[in-house]
Structures are given as C-alpha cells and as structure tokens.
mmCIF file of C-alpha atoms in Angstrom:
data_model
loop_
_atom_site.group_PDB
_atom_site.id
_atom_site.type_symbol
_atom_site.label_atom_id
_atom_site.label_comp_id
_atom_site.label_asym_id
_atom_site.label_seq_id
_atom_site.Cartn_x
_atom_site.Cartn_y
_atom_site.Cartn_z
ATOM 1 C CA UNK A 28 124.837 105.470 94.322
ATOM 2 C CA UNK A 29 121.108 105.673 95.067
ATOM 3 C CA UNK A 30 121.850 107.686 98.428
ATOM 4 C CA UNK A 31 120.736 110.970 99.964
ATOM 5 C CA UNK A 32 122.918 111.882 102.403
ATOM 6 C CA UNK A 33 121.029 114.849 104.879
ATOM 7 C CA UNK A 34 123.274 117.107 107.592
ATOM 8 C CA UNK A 35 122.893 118.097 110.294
ATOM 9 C CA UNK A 36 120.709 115.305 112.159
ATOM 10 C CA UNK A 37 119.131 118.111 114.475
ATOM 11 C CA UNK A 38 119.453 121.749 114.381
ATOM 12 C CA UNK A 39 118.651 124.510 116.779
ATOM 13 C CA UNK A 40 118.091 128.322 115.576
ATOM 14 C CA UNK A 41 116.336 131.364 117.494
ATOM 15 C CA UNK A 42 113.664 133.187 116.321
ATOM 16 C CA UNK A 43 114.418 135.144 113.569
ATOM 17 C CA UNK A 44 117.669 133.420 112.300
ATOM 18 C CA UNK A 45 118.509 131.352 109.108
ATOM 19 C CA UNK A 46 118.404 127.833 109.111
ATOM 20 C CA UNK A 47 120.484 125.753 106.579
ATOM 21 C CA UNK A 48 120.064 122.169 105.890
ATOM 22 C CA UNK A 49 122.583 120.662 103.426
ATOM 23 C CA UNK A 50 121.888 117.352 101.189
ATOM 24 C CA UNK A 51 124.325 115.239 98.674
ATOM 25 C CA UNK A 52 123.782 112.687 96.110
ATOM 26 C CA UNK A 53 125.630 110.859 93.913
ATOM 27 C CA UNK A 54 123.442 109.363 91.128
ATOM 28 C CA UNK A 55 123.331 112.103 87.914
ATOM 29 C CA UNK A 56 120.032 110.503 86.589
ATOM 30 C CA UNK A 57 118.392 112.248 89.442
ATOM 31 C CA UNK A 58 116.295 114.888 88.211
ATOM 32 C CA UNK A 59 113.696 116.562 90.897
ATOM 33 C CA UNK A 60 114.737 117.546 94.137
ATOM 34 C CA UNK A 61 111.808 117.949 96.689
ATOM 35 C CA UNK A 62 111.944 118.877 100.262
ATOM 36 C CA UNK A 63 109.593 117.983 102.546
ATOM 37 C CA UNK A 64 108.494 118.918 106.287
ATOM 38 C CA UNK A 65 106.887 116.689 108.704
ATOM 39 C CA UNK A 66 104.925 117.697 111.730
ATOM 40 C CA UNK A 67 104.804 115.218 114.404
ATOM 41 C CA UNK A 68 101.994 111.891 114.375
ATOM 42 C CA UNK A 69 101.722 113.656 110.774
ATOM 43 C CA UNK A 70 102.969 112.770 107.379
ATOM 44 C CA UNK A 71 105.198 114.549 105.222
ATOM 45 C CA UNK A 72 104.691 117.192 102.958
ATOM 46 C CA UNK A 73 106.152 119.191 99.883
ATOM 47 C CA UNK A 74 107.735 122.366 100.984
ATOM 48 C CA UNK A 75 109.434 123.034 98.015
ATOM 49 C CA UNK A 76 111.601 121.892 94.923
ATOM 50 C CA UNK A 77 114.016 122.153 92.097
ATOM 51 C CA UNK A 78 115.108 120.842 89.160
ATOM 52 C CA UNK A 79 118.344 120.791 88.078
ATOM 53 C CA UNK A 80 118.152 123.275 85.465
ATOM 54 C CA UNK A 81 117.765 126.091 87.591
ATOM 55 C CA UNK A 82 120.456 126.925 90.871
ATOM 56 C CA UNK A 83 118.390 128.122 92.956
ATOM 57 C CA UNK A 84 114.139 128.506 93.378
ATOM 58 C CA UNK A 85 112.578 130.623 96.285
ATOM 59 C CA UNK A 86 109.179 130.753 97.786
ATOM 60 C CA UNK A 87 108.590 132.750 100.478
ATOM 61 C CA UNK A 88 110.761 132.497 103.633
ATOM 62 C CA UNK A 89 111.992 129.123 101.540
ATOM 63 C CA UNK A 90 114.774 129.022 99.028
ATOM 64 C CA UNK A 91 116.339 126.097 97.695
ATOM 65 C CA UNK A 92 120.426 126.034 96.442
ATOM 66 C CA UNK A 93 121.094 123.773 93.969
ATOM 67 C CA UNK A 94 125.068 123.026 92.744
ATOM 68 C CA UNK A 95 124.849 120.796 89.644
ATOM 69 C CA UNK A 96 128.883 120.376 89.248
ATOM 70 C CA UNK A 97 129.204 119.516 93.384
ATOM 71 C CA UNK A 98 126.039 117.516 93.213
ATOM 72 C CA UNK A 99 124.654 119.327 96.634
ATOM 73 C CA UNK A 100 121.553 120.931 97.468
ATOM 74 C CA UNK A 101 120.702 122.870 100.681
ATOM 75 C CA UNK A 102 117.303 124.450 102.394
ATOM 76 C CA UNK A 103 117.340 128.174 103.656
ATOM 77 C CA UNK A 104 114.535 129.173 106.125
ATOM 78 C CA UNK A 105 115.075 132.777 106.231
ATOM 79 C CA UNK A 106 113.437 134.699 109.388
ATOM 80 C CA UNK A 107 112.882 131.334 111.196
ATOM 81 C CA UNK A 108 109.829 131.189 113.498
ATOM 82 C CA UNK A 109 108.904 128.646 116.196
ATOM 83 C CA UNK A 110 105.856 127.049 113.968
ATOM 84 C CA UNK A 111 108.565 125.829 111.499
ATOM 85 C CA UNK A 112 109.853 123.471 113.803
ATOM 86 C CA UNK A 113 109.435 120.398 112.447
ATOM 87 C CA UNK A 114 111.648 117.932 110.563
ATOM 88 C CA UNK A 115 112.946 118.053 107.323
ATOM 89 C CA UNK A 116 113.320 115.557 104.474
ATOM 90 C CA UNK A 117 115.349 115.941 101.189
ATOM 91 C CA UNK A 118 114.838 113.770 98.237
ATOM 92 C CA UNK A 119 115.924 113.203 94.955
ATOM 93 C CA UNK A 120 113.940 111.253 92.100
ATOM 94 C CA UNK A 121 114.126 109.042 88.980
ATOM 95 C CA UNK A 122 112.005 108.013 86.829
ATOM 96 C CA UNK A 123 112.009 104.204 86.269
ATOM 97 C CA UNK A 124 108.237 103.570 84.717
ATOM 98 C CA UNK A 125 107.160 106.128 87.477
ATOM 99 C CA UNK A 126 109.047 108.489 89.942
ATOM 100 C CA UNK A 127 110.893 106.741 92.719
ATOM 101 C CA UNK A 128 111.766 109.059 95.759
ATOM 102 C CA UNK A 129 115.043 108.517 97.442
ATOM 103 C CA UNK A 130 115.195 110.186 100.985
ATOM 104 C CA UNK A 131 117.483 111.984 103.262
ATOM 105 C CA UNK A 132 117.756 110.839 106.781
ATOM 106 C CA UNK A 133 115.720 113.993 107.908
ATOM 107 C CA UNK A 134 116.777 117.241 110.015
ATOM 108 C CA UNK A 135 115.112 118.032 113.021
ATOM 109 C CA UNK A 136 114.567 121.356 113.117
ATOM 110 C CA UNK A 137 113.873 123.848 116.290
ATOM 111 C CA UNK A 138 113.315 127.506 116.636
ATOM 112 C CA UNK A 139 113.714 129.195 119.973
ATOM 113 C CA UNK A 140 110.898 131.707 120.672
ATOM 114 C CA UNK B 109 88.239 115.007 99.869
ATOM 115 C CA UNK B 110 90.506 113.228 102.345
ATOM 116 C CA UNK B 111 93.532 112.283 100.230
ATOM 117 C CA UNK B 112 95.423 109.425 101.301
ATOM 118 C CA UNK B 113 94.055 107.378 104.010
ATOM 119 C CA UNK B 114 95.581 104.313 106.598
ATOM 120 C CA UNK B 115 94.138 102.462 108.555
ATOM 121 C CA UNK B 116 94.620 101.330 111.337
ATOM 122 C CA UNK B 117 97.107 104.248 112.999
ATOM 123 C CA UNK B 118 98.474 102.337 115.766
ATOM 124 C CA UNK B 119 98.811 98.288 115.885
ATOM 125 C CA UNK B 120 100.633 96.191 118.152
ATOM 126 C CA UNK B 121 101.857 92.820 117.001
ATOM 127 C CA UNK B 122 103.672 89.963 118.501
ATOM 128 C CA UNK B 123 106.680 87.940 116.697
ATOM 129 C CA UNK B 124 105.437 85.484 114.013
ATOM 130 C CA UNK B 125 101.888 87.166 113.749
ATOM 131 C CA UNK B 126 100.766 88.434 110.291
ATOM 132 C CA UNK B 127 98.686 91.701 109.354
ATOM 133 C CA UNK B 128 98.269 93.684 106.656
ATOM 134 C CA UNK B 129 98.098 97.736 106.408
ATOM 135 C CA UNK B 130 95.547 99.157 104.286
ATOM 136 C CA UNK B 131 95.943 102.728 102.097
ATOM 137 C CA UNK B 132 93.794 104.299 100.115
ATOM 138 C CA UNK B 133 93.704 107.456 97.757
ATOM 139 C CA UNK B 134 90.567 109.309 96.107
ATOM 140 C CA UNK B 135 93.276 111.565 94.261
ATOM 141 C CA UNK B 136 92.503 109.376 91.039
ATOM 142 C CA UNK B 137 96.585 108.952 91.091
ATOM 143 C CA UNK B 138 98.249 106.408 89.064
ATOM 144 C CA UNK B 139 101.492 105.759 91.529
ATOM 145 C CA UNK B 140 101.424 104.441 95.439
ATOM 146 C CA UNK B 141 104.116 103.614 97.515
ATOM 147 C CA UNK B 142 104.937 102.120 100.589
ATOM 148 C CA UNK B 143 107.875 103.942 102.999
ATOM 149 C CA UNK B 144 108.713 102.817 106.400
ATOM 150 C CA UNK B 145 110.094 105.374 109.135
ATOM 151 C CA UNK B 146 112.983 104.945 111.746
ATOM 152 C CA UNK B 147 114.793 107.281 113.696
ATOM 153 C CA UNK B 148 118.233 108.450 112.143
ATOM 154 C CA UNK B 149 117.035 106.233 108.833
ATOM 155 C CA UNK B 150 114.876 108.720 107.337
ATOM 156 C CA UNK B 151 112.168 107.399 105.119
ATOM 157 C CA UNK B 152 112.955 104.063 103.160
ATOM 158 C CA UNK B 153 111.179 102.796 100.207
ATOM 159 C CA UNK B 154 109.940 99.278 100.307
ATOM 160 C CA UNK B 155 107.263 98.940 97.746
ATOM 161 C CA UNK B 156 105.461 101.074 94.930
ATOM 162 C CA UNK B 157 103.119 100.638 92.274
ATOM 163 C CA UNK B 158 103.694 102.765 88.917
ATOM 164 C CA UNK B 159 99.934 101.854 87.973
ATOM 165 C CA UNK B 160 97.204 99.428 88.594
ATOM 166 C CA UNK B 161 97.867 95.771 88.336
ATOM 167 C CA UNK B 162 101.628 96.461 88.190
ATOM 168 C CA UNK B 163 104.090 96.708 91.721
ATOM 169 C CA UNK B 164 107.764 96.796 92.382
ATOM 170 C CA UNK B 165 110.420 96.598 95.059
ATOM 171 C CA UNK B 166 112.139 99.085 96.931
ATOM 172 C CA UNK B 167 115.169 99.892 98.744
ATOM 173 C CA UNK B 168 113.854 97.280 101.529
ATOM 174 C CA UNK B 169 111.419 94.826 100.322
ATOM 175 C CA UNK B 170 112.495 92.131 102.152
ATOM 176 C CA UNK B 171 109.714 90.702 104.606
ATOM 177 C CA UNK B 172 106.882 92.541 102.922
ATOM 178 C CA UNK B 173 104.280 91.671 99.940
ATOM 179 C CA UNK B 174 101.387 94.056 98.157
ATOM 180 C CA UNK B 175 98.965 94.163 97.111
ATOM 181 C CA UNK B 176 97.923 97.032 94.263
ATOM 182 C CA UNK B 177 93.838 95.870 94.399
ATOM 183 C CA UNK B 178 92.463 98.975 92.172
ATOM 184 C CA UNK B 179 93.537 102.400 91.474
ATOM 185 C CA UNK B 180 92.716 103.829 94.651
ATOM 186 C CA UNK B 181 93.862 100.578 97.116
ATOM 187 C CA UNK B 182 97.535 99.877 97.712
ATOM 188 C CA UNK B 183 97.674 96.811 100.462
ATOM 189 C CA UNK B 184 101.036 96.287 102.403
ATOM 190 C CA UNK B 185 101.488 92.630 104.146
ATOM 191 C CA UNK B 186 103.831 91.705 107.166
ATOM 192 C CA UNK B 187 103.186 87.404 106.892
ATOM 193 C CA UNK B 188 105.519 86.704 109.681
ATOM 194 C CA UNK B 189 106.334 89.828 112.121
ATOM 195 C CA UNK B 190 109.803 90.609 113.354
ATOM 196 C CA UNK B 191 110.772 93.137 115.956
ATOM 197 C CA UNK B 192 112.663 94.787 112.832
ATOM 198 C CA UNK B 193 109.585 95.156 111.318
ATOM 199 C CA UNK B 194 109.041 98.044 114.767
ATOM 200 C CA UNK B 195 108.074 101.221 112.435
ATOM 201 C CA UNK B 196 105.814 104.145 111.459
ATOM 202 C CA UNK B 197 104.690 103.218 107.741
ATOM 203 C CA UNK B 198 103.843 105.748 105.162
ATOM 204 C CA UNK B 199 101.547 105.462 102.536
ATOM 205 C CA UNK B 200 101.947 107.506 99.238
ATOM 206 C CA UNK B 201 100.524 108.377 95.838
ATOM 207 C CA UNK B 202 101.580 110.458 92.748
ATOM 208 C CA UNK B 203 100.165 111.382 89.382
ATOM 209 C CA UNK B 204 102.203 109.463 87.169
ATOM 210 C CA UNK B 205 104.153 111.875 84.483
ATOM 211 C CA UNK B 206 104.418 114.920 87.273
ATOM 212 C CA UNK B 207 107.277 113.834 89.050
ATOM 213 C CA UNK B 208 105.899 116.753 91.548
ATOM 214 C CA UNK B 209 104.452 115.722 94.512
ATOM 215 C CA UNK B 210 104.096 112.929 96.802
ATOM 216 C CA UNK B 211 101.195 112.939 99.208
ATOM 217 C CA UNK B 212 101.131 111.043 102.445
ATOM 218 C CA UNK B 213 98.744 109.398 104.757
ATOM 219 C CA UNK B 214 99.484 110.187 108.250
ATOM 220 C CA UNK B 215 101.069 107.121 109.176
ATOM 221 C CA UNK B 216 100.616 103.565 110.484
ATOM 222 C CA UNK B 217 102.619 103.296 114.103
ATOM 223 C CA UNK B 218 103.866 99.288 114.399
ATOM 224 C CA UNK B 219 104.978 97.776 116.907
ATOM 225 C CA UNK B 220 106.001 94.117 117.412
ATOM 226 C CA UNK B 221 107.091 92.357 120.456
#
C-alpha cells in the first residue's frame, strides 16, 4: 500500500516532442506529490509538485496531471530538449511526525538532438 | 552555502568490514534521511530522523544503524558489509512542517566485495 509504481523504465523522445511519464499509488493518506530529476554522479532534485487539491500545476515546459478518483499522476515535458535528459523520480508523501518520501522506480529519460 | 554534504563519494569495502557514511546539512533543517539507490529499484528509504535526538526506520532498515549526532549531522553505519549492501546512498534533509522539498547530497558510491 506504501508503493509508487513509475512507467515506462526508459523513454526515448526527439527534440521537440512531449514526454509523458505516468505514476500510481495506492495509499489515500498521501498528500504531496513531488517529482524529481537526477543528473548523473548527481543527486536528485525537485522539478515540480502537486497536491491533491488541485488536477493539474504547470511550470514552464513542466506540467504535472493529477487524477484523485484513479489515484495516478503523470509528468509532461512539453518541447523536450536534449539537456532534459536525465532520470526521473515520482514520489508521494505522508506525514508520520515528519514527511516520509515514497519513490518511484525512476524513468530514464532521452532526447534525440 | 553548500547544502547537504557526504563524504566520502566513492568507498570500496570487503564482506564483513564495517564503515560508516557521514552527511551533513547547514540548511538549519529539522528532518534527514537516509535513501539507498539501485538500478530498476528507484530510491528506497532506510532511515530518517524527524528531529534531533529522535530516528526511525524505513522501507529497508535492515543491516543499517544511525546515528542523528546534532541538527546538522545524520551518521549512517554498515557494522558487517554484504555484497547487498553494493549501492549509491543518498543523504537528505527537509524543514519539518513544509512537506516541500527534499534536498540531496550528491551521493556516496559503495561497493563491497
């Protein structure tokens, strides 16, 4: 009930295109839903994120979808370009006496120049 | 201002041998945690700290101890390395309260033989 579950594992897109990365949970406590993108030999970093209040939150070529009733959330990288390959984690939180992050297995992401 | 740091980045261990990774934050945040990396697993929670003096399992504790030694120091201890144990490990903080954003160090590469 505590799982993330990420698709797809790796995911290829030319220059210019959309990339979608889809994410599931089970546990309704959950109540913050960050991504995250990781360079590599770095660690990761918020991208963006949502609560569950709101369907859907954009920032820039980022936009999150959120679907309260289906329990999904998914990633849009509109206009993809080559520096935004990296990998992506989702995560969902809950507080128990602080915030404990549950994580997606991670999408690794490439864009074609 | 460097955020969270590790130390050491890379370490090589052999079977049975015992070490201990060191984090630290000068983001005057109340919550740390400990994550370990592996391919296809995304990142897995083993140990956090809501505040000082106070520490709790993860999703994987098993094999690991820490250490919370002030608000800025968050100590993670392998007594008795097992090829298993073969992972990058991520050190974390948060302000307590936020639920916003997790920062990372960049990593602790382990390897045991």
């Amino acid at each position: 009930q505590q799982q993330v579950k990420q698709s797809p594992q790796s995911l290829i897109v030319q220059k210019g295109g959309i990339s979608i990365i889809n994410c599931a949970y089970e546990n309704t406590a959950f109540d913050y839903f960050p991504w995250y993108q990781q360079f590599p030999g770095k660690g990761p970093a918020l991208l963006i994120a949502i609560r569950p209040d709101v369907s859907e939150k954009k920032e820039g070529r980022f936009t999150i979808s959120f679907n309260k009733s289906a329990k999904q959330f998914s990633l849009h990288i509109m206009d993809s370009q080559p520096g935004d390959s990296a990998t992506y984690f989702c995560a969902a939180s809950i507080f128990s006496g602080t915030y404990k992050y549950i994580f997606g297995t991670g999408t690794r992401l490439k864009v074609l120049a | 201002n460097a955020g969270v740091t590790q130390t050491p980045k890379f370490q090589v261990l052999k079977t049975g041998q015992s070490m201990t990774l060191q984090c630290a934050q000068d983001m005057n945040h109340n919550s740390m945690y400990w994550y370990r990396q592996d391919p296809g697993m995304g990142l897995r929670l083993i140990y956090y700290s809501a505040s000082e003096g106070t520490t709790d399992k993860g999703e994987v504790p098993n094999g690991y101890n820490v250490s919370r030694l002030n608000k800025r120091e968050f100590s993670l201890r392998l007594e008795s390395a097992a090829p298993s144990q073969t992972s990058v490990y991520f050190c974390a903080s948060s302000e307590t309260g936020t639920g916003e954003t997790l920062h990372f160090g960049n990593g602790t590469r382990l390897t045991v033989t």
